[in-house]
XYZ file of C-alpha atoms in Angstrom:
358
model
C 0.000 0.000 0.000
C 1.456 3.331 -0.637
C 1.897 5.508 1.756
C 1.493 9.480 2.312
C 3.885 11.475 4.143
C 2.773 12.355 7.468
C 4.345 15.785 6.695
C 1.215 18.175 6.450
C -2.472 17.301 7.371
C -4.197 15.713 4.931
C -7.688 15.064 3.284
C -8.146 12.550 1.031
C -10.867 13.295 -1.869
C -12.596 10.062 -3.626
C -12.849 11.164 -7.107
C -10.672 13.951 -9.693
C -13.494 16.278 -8.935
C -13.514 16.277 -5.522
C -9.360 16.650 -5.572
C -9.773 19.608 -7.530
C -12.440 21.603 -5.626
C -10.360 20.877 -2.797
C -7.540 21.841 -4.936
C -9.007 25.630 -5.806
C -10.183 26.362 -2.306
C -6.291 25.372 -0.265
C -4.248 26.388 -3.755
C -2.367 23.737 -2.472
C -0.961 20.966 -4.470
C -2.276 17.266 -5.508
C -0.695 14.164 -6.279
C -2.406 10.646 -6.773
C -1.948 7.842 -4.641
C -3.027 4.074 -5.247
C -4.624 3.093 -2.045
C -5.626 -0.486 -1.425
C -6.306 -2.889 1.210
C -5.641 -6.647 1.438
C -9.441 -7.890 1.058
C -10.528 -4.958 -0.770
C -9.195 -2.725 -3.528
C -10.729 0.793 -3.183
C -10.650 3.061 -5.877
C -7.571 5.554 -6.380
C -7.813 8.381 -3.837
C -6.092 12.087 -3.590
C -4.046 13.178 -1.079
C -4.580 17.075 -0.963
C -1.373 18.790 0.768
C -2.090 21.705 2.600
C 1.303 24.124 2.971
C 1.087 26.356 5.545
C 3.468 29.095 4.623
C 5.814 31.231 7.146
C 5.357 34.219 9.211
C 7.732 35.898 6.753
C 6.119 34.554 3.584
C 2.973 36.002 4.817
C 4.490 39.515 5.726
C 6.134 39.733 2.389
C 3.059 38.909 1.072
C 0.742 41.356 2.707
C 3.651 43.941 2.199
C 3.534 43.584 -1.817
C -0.181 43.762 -1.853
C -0.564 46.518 0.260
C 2.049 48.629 -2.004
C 0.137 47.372 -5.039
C -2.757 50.019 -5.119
C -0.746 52.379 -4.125
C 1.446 51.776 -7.184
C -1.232 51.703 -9.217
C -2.723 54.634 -8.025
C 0.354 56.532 -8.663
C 0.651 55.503 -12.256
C -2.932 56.515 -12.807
C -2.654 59.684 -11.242
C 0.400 60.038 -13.161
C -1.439 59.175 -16.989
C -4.018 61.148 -16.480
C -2.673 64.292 -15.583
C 0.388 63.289 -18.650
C -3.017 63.151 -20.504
C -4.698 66.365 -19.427
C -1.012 68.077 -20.160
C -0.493 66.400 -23.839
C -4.006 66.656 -25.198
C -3.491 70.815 -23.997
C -0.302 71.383 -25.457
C -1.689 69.203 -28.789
C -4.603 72.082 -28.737
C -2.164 74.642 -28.233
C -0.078 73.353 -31.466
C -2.831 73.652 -34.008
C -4.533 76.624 -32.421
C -1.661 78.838 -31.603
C 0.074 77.759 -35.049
C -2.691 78.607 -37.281
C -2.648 81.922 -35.645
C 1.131 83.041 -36.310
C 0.604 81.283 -39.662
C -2.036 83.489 -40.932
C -0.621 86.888 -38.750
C 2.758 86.254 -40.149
C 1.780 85.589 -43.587
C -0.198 88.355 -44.007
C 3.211 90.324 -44.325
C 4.526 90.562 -47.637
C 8.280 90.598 -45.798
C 7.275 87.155 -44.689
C 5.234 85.430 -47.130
C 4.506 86.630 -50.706
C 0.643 85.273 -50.293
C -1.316 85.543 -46.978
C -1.727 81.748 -45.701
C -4.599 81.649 -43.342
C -7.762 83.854 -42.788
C -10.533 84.016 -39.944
C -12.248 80.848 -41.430
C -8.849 78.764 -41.104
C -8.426 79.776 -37.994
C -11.933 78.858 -36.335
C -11.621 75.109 -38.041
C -7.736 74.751 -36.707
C -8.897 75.798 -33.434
C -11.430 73.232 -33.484
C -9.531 70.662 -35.220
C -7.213 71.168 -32.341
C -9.235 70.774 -29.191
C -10.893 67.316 -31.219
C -7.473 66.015 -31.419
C -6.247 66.686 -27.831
C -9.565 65.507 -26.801
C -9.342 62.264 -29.013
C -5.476 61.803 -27.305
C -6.498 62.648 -23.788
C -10.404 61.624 -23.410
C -10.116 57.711 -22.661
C -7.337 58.362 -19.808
C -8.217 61.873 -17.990
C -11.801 62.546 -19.852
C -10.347 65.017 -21.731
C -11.231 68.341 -20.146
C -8.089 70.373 -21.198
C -9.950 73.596 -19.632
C -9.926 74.284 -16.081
C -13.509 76.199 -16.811
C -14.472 72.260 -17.386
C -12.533 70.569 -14.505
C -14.209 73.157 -12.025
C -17.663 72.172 -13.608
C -17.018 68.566 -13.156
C -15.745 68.979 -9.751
C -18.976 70.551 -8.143
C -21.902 69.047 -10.637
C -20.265 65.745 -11.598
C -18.417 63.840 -8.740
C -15.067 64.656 -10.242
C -12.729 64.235 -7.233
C -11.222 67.116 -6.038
C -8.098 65.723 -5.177
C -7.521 66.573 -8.779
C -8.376 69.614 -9.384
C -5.253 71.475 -8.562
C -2.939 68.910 -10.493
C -5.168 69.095 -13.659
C -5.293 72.684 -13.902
C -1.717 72.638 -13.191
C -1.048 70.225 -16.279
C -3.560 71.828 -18.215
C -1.894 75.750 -17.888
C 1.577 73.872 -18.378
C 0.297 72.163 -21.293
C -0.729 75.537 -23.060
C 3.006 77.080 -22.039
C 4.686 74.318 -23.900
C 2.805 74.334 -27.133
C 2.916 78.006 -27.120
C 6.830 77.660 -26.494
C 7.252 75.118 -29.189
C 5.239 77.080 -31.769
C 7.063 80.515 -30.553
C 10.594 78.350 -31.380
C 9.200 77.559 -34.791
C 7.989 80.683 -35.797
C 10.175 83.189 -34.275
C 12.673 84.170 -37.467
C 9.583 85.061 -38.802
C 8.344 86.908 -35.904
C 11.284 89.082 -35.730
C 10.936 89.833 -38.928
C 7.396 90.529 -38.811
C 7.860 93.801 -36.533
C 11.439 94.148 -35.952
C 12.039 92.310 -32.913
C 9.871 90.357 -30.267
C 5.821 90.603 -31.654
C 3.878 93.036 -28.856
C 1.389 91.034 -29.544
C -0.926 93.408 -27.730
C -0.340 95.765 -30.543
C -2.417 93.859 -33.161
C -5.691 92.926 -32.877
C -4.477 89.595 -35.255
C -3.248 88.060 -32.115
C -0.587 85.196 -31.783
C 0.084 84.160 -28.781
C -3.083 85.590 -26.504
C -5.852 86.979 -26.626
C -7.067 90.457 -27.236
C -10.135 92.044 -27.287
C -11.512 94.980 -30.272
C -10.535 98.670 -29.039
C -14.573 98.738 -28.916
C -15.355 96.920 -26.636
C -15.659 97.658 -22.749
C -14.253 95.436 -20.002
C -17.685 94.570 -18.832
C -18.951 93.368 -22.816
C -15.423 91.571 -22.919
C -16.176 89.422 -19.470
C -19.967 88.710 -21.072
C -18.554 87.526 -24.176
C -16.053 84.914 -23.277
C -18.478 84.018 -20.462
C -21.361 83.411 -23.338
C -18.997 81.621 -25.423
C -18.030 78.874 -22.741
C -21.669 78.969 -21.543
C -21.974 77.289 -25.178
C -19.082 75.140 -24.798
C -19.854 73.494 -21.458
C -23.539 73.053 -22.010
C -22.671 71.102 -25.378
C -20.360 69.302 -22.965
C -22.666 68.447 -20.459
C -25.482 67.372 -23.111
C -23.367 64.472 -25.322
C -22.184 62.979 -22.030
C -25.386 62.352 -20.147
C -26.791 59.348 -20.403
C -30.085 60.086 -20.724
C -29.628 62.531 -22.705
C -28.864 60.730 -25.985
C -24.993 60.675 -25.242
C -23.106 60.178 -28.022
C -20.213 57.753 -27.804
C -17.094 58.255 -26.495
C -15.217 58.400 -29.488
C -17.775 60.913 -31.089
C -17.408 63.765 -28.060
C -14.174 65.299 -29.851
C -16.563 65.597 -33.003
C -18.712 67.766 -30.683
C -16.184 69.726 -29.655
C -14.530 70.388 -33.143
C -18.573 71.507 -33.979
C -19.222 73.898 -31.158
C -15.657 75.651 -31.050
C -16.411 76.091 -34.760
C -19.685 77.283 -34.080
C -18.695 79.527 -30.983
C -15.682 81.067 -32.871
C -17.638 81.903 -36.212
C -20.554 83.606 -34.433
C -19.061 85.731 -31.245
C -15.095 84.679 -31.243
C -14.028 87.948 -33.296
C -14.639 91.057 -30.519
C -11.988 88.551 -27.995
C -10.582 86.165 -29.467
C -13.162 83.398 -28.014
C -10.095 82.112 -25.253
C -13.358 80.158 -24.037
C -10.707 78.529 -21.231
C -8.724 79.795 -18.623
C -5.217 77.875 -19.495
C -5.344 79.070 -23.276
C -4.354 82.689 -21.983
C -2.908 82.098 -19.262
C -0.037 79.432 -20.578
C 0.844 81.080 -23.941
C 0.985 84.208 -21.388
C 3.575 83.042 -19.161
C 5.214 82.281 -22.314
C 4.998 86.034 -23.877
C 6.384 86.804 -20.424
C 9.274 84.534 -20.123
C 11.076 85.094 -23.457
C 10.622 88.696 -23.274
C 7.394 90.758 -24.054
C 7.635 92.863 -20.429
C 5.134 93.285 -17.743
C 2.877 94.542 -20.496
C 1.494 91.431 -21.218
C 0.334 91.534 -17.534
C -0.889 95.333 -17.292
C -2.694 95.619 -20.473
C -5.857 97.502 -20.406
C -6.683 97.284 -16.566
C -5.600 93.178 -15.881
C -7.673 92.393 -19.245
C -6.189 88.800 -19.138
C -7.644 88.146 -16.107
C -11.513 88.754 -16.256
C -12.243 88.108 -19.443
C -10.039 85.399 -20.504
C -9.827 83.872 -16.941
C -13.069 84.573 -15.026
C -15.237 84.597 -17.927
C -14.858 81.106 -18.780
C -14.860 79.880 -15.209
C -18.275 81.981 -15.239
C -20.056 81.257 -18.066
C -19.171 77.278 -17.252
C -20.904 77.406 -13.945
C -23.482 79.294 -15.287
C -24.041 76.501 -18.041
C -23.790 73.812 -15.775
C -26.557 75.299 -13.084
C -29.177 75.920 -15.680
C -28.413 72.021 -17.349
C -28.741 70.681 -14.396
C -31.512 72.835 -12.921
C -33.580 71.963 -16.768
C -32.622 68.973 -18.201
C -30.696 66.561 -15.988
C -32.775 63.503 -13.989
C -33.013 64.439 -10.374
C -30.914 61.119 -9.954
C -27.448 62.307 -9.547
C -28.352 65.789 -9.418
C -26.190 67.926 -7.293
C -28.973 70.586 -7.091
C -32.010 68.578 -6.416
C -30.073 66.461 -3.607
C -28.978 69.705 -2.330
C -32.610 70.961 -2.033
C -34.433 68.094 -1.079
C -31.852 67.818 1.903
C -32.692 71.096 3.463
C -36.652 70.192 2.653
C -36.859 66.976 4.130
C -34.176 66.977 6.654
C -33.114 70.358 8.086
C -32.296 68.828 11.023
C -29.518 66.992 9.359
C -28.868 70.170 7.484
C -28.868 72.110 10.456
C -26.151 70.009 12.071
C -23.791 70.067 8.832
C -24.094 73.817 9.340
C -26.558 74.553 6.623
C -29.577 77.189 7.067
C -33.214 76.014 5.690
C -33.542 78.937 3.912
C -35.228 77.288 0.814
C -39.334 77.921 0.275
């Protein structure tokens, strides 16, 4: 009779399938054995080995798995904000290029033909943010506008956590393409004006954006606000759910169609930045390789609320009125918001909110 070494404990399991339940709940190892008796021959039985590992195997163990997720959150953090800064500085690329190409052009000292015109530039522009969408969308969703990231943040569940870092990637993003277009284009630009382009001499901007010597400061902070009010509603609309989203690989089609759209009706009188890290990146760049505090002072802090707070503005504004209209009370920052002071203002009155509403 053969024998089993008296080693580990043991079960023994009368058939294959028996042995190999056993088998998947120990992960232990099984080997046959022909066991017999002398009156009676029994059919062949498995001898399941349970191992019992080590205190040390077992530390190492839990140590590896408890770095794990931490790893892999790491990495994750890490591609989407590589995302959020690649699929900006793509944007920047197309956009800020088809603006020098068509400024610079338009010079016969430069070109002998102009290149580019208003209609070139509002389908680069949205040819641009499509493609950095398209590159960035599967990884960080794609926002590549802080105006967006903010909105997601407070109407969508978007953690805040990572809000600073995608901004961050998003404003560094738009300093880099504006840096590597700058380096392409800047024989040309000296020899456009002489020297380093004030760009906030020309209304055919290159690097940022400007506003017509009509306009006032307060029609400047409507218009970009109304322009991203466009843009983040259009947002909002193809990624709901029950809204008819479209696919995933179809949202940078809607973006190429309402940047289009919001550039060719009410871009012209600023620009249309429509996003906060458009101005602002290209800006830092104006300002590092030599265009002077001007870029900072022009026309009462222009840069900063029209090209900065309007978007951030007109995105809230957008979101509020989708979600106050359209979106399922399901999910619905507002309504949960509401029907919490409502229904429980006790509970609201001990997270330190006032049942102020009705």
């Amino acid at each position: 009779m053969a024998t089993i070494p008296p080693l580990h404990p043991i079960r023994l399991a009368t058939s294959p399938d028996q042995a190999h339940e056993s088998h998947r709940q120990s992960s232990s190892p099984i080997s046959p054995t022909s066991m017999s008796s002398p009156s009676n021959h029994s059919p062949k039985q498995y001898a399941i080995y349970h191992h019992y590992p080590s205190r040390t195997a077992v530390a190492s163990r839990e140590t590896v798995e408890a770095a794990q997720p931490r790893t892999s959150s790491v990495r994750s953090i890490i591609r989407e904000l590589s995302a959020e800064f690649i699929g900006t500085m793509l944007f920047m690329i197309v956009g800020l290029g088809v603006n020098c190409q068509s400024t610079l052009t338009s010079s016969s000292q430069v070109s002998s033909t102009p290149k580019g015109n208003y209609a070139t530039v509002s389908l680069a522009w949205g040819t641009g943010l499509a493609l950095g969408a398209w590159v960035s969308s599967g990884i960080s969703g794609g926002h590549l506008n802080p105006a967006v990231t903010l909105v997601q943040a407070i109407f969508r569940g978007f953690s805040w956590k990572k809000v600073p870092g995608y901004m961050l990637a998003q404003v560094l993003g738009a300093c880099v393409g504006a840096a590597l277009i700058y380096a392409n284009y800047h024989i040309a630009i000296n020899i456009y004006e002489g020297g380093i382009i004030l760009c906030l001499v020309t209304p055919e901007l290159i690097a940022i954006v400007i506003q017509a010597d009509y306009m006032t400061n307060a029609l400047c902070f409507y218009n970009e606000a109304l322009g991203t009010f466009l843009l983040v509603f259009v947002v909002l609309a193809v990624t709901d759910k029950r809204n008819g989203a479209v696919p995933g690989f179809i949202v940078p089609l809607a973006l190429f169609m309402v940047l289009l759209s919001a550039s060719a009706s009410i871009g012209s009188q600023t620009g249309f930045a429509l996003n906060p890290a458009r101005d602002l990146g290209p800006r830092l760049l104006c300002w590092f390789v030599g265009y002077g505090r001007d870029v900072w002072n022009y026309r009462a802090q222009y840069w900063l609320y029209a090209p900065i707070m309007g978007p951030f503005v007109g995105g809230l504004v957008a979101a509020t009125i989708y979600d106050l209209l359209l979106y399922p009370s399901e999910g619905n920052i507002l309504y949960s918001y509401y029907h919490r002071l409502r229904k429980d203002p006790v509970e609201a009155a001990e997270n330190g909110v006032s049942n102020t509403v009705g």
